[in-house]
Coordinates of C-alpha atoms in Angstrom, one line a residue:
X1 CA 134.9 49.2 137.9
X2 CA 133.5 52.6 137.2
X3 CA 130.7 53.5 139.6
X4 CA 128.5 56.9 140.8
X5 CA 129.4 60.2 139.0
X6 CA 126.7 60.2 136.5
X7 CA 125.6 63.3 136.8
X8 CA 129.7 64.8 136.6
X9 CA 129.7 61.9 133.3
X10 CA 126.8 63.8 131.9
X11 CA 127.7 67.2 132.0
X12 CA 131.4 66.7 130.4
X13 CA 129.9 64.5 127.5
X14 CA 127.3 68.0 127.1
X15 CA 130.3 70.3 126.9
X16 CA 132.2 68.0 124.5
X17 CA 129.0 67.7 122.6
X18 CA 128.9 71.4 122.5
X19 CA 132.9 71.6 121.2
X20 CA 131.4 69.2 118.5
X21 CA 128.8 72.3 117.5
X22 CA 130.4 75.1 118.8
X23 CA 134.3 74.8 119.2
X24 CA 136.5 75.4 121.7
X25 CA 135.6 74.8 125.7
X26 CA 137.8 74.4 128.9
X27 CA 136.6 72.7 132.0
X28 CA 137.9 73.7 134.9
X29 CA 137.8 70.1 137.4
X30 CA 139.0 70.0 140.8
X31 CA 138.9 68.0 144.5
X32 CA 140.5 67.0 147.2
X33 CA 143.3 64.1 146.5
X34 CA 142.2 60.7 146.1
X35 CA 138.4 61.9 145.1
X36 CA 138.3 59.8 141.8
X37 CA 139.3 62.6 139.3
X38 CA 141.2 60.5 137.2
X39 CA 138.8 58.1 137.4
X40 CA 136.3 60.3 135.5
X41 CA 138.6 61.7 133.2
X42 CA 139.4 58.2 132.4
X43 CA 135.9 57.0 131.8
X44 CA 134.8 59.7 129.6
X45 CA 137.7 60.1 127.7
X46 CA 137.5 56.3 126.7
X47 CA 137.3 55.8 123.2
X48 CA 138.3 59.7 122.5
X49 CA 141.1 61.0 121.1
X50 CA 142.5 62.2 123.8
X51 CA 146.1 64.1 124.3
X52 CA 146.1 63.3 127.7
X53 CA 149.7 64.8 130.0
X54 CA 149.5 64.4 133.9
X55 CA 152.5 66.9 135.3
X56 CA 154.6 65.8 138.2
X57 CA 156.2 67.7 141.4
X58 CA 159.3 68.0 139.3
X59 CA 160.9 71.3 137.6
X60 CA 159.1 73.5 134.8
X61 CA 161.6 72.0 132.3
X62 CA 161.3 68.4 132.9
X63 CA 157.7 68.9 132.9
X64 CA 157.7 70.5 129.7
X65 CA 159.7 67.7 128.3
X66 CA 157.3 65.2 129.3
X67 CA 154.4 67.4 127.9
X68 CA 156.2 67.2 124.7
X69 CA 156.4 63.8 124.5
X70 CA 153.0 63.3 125.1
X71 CA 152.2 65.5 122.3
X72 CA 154.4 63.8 119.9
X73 CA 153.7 60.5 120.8
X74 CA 149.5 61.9 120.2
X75 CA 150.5 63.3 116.6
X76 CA 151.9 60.0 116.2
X77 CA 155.2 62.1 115.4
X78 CA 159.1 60.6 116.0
X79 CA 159.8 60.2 120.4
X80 CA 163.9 61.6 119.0
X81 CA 162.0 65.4 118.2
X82 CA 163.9 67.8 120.9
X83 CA 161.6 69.1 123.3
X84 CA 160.3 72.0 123.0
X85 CA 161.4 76.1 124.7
X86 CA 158.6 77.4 125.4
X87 CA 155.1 76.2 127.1
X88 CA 154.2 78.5 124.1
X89 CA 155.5 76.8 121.4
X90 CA 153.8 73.1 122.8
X91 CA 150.4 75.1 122.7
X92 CA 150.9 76.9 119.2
X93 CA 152.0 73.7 118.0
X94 CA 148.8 71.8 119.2
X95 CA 146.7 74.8 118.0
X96 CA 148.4 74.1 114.5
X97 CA 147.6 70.6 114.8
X98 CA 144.2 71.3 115.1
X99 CA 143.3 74.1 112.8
X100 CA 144.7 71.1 110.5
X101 CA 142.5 69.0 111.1
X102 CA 139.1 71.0 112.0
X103 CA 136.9 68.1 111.1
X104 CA 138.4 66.1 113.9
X105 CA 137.9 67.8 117.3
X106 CA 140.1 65.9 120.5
X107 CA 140.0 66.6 124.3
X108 CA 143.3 67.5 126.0
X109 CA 143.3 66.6 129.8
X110 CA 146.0 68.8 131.7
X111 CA 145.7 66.7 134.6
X112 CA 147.3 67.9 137.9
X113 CA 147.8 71.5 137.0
X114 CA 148.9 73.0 139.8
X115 CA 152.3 71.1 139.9
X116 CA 153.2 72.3 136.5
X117 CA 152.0 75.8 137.3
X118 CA 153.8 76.5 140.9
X119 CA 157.2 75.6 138.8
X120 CA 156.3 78.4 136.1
X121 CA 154.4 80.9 137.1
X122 CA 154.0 82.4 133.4
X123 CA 151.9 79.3 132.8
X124 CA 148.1 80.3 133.7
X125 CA 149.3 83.8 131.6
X126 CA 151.2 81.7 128.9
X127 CA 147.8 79.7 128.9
X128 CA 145.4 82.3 128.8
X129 CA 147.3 83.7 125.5
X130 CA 146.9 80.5 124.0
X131 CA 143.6 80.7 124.8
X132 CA 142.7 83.8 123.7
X133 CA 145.1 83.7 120.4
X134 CA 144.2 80.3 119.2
X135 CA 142.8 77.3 121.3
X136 CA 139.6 79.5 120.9
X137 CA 139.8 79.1 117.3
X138 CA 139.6 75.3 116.9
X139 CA 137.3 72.9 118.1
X140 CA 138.4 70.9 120.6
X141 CA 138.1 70.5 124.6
X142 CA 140.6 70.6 127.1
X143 CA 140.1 70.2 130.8
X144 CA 142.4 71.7 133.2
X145 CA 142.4 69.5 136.4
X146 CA 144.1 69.7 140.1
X147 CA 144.2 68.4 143.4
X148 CA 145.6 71.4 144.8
X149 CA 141.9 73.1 145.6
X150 CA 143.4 76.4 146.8
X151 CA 145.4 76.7 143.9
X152 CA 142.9 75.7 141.5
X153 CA 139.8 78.6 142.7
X154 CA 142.8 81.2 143.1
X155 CA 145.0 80.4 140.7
X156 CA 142.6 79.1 137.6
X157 CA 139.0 79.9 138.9
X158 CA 140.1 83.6 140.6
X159 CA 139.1 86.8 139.8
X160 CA 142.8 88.1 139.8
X161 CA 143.7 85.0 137.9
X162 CA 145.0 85.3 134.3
X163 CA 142.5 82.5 133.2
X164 CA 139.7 84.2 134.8
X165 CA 136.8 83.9 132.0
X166 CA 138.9 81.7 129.9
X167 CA 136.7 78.6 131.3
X168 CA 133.6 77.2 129.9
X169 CA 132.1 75.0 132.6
X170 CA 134.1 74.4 136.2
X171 CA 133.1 71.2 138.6
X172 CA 134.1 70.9 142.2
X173 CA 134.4 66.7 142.2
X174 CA 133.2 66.0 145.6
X175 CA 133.1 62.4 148.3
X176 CA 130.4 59.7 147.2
X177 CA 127.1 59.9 149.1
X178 CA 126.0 57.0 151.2
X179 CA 124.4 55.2 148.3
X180 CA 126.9 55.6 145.5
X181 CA 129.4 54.3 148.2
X182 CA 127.0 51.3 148.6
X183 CA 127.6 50.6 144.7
X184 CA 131.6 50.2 145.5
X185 CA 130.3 47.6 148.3
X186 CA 127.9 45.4 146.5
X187 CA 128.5 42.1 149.1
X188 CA 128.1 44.3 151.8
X189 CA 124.3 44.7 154.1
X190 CA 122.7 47.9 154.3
X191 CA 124.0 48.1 157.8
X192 CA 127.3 47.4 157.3
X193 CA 127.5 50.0 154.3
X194 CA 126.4 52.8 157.0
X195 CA 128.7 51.7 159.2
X196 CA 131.3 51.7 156.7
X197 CA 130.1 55.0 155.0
X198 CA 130.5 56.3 158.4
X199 CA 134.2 55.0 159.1
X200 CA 135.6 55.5 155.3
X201 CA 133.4 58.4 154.3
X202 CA 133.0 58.5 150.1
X203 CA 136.1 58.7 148.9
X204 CA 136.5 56.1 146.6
X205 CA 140.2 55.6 147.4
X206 CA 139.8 54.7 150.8
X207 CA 136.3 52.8 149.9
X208 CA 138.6 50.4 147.6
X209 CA 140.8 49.8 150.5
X210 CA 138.4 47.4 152.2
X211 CA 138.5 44.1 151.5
X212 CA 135.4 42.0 151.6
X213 CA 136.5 39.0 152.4
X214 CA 137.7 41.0 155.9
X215 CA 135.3 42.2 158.4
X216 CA 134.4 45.6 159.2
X217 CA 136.3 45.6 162.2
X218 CA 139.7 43.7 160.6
X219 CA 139.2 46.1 157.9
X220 CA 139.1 49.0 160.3
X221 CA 142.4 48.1 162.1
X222 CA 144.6 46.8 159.3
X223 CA 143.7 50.1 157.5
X224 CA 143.8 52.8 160.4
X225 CA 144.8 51.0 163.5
X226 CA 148.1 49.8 162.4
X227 CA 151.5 52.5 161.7
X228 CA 151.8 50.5 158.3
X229 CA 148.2 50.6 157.2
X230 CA 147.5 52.8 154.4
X231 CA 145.2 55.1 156.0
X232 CA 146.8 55.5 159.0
X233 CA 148.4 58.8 158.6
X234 CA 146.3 59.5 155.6
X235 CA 144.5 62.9 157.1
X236 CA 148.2 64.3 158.2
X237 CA 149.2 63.5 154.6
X238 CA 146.4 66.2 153.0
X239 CA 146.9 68.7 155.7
X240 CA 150.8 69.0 154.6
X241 CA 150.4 68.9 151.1
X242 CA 147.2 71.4 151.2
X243 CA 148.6 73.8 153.7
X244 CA 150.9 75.5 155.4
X245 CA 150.7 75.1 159.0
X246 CA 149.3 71.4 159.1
X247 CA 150.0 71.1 163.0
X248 CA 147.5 73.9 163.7
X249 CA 145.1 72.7 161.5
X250 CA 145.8 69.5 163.0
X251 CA 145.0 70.9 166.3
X252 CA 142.0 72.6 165.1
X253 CA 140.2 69.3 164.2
X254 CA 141.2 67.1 167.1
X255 CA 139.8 70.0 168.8
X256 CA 136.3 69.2 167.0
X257 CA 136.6 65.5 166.7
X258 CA 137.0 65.5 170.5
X259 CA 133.5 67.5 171.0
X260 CA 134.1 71.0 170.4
X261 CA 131.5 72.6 168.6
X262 CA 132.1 75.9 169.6
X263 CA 134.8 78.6 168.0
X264 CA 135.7 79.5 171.7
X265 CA 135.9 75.9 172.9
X266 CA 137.5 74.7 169.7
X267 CA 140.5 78.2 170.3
X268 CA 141.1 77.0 173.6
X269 CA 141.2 72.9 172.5
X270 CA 143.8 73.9 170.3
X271 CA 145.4 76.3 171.9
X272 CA 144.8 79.6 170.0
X273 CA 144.5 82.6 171.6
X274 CA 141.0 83.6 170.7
X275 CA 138.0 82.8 168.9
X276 CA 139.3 85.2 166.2
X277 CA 142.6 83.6 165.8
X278 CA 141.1 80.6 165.3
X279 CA 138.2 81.6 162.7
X280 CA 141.0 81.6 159.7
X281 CA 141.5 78.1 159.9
X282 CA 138.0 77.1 160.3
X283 CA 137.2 78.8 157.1
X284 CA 140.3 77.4 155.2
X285 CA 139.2 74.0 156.4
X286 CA 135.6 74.7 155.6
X287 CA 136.8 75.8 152.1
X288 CA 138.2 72.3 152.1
X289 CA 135.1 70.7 152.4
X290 CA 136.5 68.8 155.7
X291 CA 134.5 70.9 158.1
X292 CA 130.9 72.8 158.5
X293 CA 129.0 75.0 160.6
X294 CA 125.7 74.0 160.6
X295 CA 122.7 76.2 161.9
X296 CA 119.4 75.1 163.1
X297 CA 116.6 75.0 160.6
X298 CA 115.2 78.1 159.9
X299 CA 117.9 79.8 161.4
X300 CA 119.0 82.6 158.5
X301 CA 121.4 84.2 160.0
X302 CA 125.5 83.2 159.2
X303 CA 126.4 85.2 162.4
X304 CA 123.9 83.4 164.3
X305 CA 125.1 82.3 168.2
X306 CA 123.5 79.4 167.7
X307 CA 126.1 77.8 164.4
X308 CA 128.2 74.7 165.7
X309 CA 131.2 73.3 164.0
X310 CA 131.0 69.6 162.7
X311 CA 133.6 67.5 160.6
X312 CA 131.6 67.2 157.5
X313 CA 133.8 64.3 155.8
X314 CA 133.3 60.8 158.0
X315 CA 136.6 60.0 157.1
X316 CA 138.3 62.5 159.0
X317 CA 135.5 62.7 161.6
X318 CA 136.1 59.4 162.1
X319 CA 140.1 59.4 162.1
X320 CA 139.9 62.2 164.6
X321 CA 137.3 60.6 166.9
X322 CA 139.1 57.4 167.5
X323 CA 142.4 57.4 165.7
X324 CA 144.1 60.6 166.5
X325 CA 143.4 60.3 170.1
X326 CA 144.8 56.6 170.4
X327 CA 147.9 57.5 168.1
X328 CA 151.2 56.9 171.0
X329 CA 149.3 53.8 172.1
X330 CA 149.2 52.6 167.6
X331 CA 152.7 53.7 167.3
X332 CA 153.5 51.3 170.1
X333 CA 151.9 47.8 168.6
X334 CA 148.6 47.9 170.7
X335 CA 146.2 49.3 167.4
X336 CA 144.0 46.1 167.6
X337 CA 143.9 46.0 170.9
X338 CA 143.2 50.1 171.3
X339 CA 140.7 49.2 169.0
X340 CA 138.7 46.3 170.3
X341 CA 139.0 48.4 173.7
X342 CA 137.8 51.8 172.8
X343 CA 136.5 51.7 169.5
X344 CA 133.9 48.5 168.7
X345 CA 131.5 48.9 170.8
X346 CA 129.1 51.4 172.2
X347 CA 131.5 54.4 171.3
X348 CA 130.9 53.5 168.1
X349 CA 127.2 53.0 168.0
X350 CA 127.2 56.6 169.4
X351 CA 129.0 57.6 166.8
X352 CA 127.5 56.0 163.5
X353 CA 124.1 57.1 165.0
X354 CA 125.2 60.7 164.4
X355 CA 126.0 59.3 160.8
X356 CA 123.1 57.8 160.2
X357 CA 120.8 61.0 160.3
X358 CA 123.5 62.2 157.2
X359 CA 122.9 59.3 155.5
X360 CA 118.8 59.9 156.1
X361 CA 119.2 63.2 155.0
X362 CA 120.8 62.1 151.9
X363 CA 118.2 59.8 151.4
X364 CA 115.0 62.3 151.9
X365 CA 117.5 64.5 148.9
X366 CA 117.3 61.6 146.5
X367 CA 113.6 60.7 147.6
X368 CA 112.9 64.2 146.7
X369 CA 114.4 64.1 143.6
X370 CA 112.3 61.0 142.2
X371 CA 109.2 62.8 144.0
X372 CA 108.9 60.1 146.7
X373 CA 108.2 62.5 149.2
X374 CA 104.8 63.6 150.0
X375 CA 105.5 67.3 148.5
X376 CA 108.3 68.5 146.7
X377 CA 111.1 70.2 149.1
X378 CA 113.5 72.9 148.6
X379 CA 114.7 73.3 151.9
X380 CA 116.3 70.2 154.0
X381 CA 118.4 70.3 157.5
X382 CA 118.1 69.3 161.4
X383 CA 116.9 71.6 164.5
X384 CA 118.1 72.3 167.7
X385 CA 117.4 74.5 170.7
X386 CA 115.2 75.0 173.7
X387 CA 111.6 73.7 174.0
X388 CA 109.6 76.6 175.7
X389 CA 107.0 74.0 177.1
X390 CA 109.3 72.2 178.8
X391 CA 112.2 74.8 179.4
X392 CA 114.6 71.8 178.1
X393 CA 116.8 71.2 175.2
X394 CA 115.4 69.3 172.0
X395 CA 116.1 68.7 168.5
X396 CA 114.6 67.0 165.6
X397 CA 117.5 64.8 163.4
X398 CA 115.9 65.8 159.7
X399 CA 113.8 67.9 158.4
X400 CA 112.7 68.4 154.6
X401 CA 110.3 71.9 154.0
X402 CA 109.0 73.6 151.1
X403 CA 108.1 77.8 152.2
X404 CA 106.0 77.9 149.8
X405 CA 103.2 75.3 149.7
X406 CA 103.9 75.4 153.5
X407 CA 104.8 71.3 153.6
X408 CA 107.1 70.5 155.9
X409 CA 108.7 67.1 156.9
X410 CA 110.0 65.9 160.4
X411 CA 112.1 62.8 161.3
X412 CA 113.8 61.3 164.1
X413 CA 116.9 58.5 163.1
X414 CA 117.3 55.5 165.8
X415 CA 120.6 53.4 165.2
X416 CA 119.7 51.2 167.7
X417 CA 118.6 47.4 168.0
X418 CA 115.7 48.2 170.6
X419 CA 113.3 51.1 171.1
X420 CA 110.1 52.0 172.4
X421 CA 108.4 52.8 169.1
X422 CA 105.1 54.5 170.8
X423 CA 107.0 56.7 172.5
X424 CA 109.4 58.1 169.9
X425 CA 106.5 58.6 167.2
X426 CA 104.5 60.6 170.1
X427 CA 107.7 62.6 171.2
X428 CA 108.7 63.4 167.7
X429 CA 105.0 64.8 167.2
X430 CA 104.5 66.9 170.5
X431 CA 108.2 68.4 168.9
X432 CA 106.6 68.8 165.2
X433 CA 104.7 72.0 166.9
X434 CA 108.6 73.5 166.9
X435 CA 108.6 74.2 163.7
X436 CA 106.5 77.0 162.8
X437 CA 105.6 78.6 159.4
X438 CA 103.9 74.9 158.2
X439 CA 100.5 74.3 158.0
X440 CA 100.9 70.6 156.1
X441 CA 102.9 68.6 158.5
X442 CA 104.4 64.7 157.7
X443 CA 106.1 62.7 160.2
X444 CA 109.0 60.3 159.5
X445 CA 110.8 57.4 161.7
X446 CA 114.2 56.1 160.4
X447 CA 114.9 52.9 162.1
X448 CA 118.3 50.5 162.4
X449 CA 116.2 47.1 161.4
X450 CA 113.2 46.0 159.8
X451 CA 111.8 44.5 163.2
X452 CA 111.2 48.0 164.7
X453 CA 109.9 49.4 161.3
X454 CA 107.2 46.6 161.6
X455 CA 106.6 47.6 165.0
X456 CA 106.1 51.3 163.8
X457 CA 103.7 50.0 160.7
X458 CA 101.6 48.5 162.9
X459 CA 100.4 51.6 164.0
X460 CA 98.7 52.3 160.7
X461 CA 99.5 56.3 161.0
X462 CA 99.2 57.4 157.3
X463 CA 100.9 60.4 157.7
X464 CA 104.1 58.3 159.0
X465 CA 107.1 57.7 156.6
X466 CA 109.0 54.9 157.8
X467 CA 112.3 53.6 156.3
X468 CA 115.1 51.2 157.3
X469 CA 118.5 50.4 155.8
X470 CA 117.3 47.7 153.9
X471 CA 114.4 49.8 152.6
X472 CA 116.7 53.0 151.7
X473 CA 119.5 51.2 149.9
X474 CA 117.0 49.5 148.0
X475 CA 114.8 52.5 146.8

């Protein structure tokens, strides 16, 4: 079942109805492995005549020999043809194809590009002539895909890059939010989808691991807390094939998933020499999409002090939280136990409360989008730092601000059972006054069940957003 990426479904469907008018487009569509790239390509190429080739890690020529195939076997032309010489001649045969037929336009997918292109280097140049010498002549649409995203932004999207200009449209295929993750759990509670958001991130791979008729926490250890279970060593696995010193990459983010926020803290965690060695990896895995550095709001400055390191995917934040750190103890049979022991339990709760304010600061973007909110932000993020009143440290979990009409919103996120209600609502106002710059200020309470959000209504404050799981996932 085909789920979430309407907005990436929508903006191929515009470019092939553009080939229709115009001719000739490439897209340029790329992620991380197991992202669901096929999965689009498969669901808006349905019903399209589509000459669709997927290369392998095998040589330039046996690749070539499969592309051939494919393109016979899509010109409905004998399988017994001899492959062709030249990635040349494949292309100027397809552009033959299609000058005759120019009423008919058809996509090509080049899925997994890389592969193809690290065996022949020629082949972004040989491409690019194509391009330029006949593919831009006809009118049809082909889509150069890989999971290989260095490869693909320096290789295909870089400046140096032969291809450079050739594309029409390029799309970085990222995880699943909270709520199109939901859709690939429709049996599961609003909890239990945070908490599984916040285990599994949004990869829909991983999400279609999970078995329903399994609870969260048998899910959790057949999957991760076992040497056999498929997502075991799955974060080691993208490391190795994405880059070329995995172990200190490795280091670098069980350096972060054990606390280390800091560049400092995280070189000597890892055991890097300095703050400088260690910034080339943070940006490589930044680039990846694995890791941020997030700044307080209304912080501008990138080489502010005041930036700390997160892992942005829960997957991995996950993995490297409570996986990597119990990994002898897996390897030796005690996974459930490891589990049930230092996992389930508080630990956790700590944990998927940090989640939770991601997945309330996903909401407040969606909210925004459908103008739910009170005034239409452009700016959204958390603060931190030092309340001058108090001469202690404070923070404020969300915050959604527009500059301009000075609007801004504030919200605290409680993933817990019990709370004192009065008391969070008054502490998160005396720390509204924090954020300066706003004259139109709007408070807002994100609460684990509907019992304390009942509690919070009964206040009757009108300028007090409140919203539970079970109200989010159903907005």
């Amino acid at each position: 079942m085909f789920v979430g990426r309407e907005q990436e479904l929508a903006s191929l469907k515009k470019m092939w109805s553009k080939t229709q008018r115009s001719g000739f487009q490439m897209m340029v569509l790329y992620g991380r492995r197991r992202i669901g790239k096929t999965a689009l390509l498969d669901e808006f190429s349905r019903n399209m005549r589509t000459l669709y080739f997927t290369a392998r890690q095998q040589t330039s020529t046996a690749n070539l020999r499969d592309f051939s195939r494919t393109i016979y076997s899509f010109f409905r032309m004998p399988a017994t043809l001899p492959p062709f010489s030249l990635w040349q001649d494949a292309f100027d045969f397809i552009v033959d194809q299609a000058k005759n037929q120019p009423g008919d336009p058809f996509l090509i997918i080049f899925d997994e590009f890389p592969y193809a292109a690290i065996t022949e280097p020629s082949l972004p140049s040989t491409l690019q002539i194509a391009i330029d010498h006949g593919f831009s002549t006809t009118n049809l649409m082909m889509v150069l895909c890989g999971s290989n995203e260095g490869f693909m932004e320096s290789e295909v999207l870089g400046y140096k890059s032969p291809l450079y200009g050739r594309r029409t449209g390029q799309m970085r295929l990222l995880p699943f939010d909270a709520f199109d993750t939901a859709k690939m759990l429709p049996s599961v509670e609003p909890q239990e989808t945070i908490r599984y958001y916040a285990t599994f991130g949004g990869t829909p791979y991983y999400l279609k691991q999970i078995q329903p008729e399994l609870s969260y926490e048998q899910n959790v250890i057949d999957l991760m807390f076992d040497t056999s279970g498929l997502l075991y060593e799955e974060p080691l696995m993208l490391l190795r094939q994405e880059l070329r010193e995995p172990s200190t990459y490795n280091s670098v983010l069980n350096a972060i998933g054990a606390g280390k926020t800091k560049s400092n803290n995280i070189a000597d965690q890892a055991g890097l020499s300095s703050p400088t060695s260690v910034s080339k990896y943070l940006r490589i895995l930044s680039d990846l999409g694995l890791i941020e550095r997030r700044l307080p709001f209304g912080e501008a400055t990138t080489h502010s002090k005041k930036g700390l390191w997160n892992i942005r995917d829960p997957f991995f934040a996950f993995w490297y939280r409570f996986v990597s750190p119990n990994m002898p103890s897996i390897e030796n049979g005690d996974g459930a136990a490891t589990a049930r022991d230092n996992v389930f339990g508080p630990a956790l709760d700590t944990y998927v409360g940090q989640q939770f304010e991601t997945v309330c600061r996903q909401w407040l973007i969606h909210a925004n989008r459908t103008n739910a909110l009170p005034f239409k932000a452009s700016l959204f993020g958390k603060w931190w730092g030092t309340d001058p009143r108090i001469r202690k440290e404070a923070d404020i979990d969300v915050i959604a601000a527009n500059p301009q009409s000075k609007s801004v919103l504030l919200g605290e996120c409680k993933w817990r059972n019990t709370l004192d209600v009065a008391q969070t609502i008054d502490l998160l106002k005396s720390r509204a006054e924090l954020i300066s710059g706003y004259d139109n200020r709007y408070l807002a309470l994100f609460l684990k069940t509907d019992e304390l959000a009942e509690v919070a209504r009964n206040r009757h404050d009108p300028d007090l957003l409140i919203a539970t799981p079970a109200t989010m996932f159903r907005d």
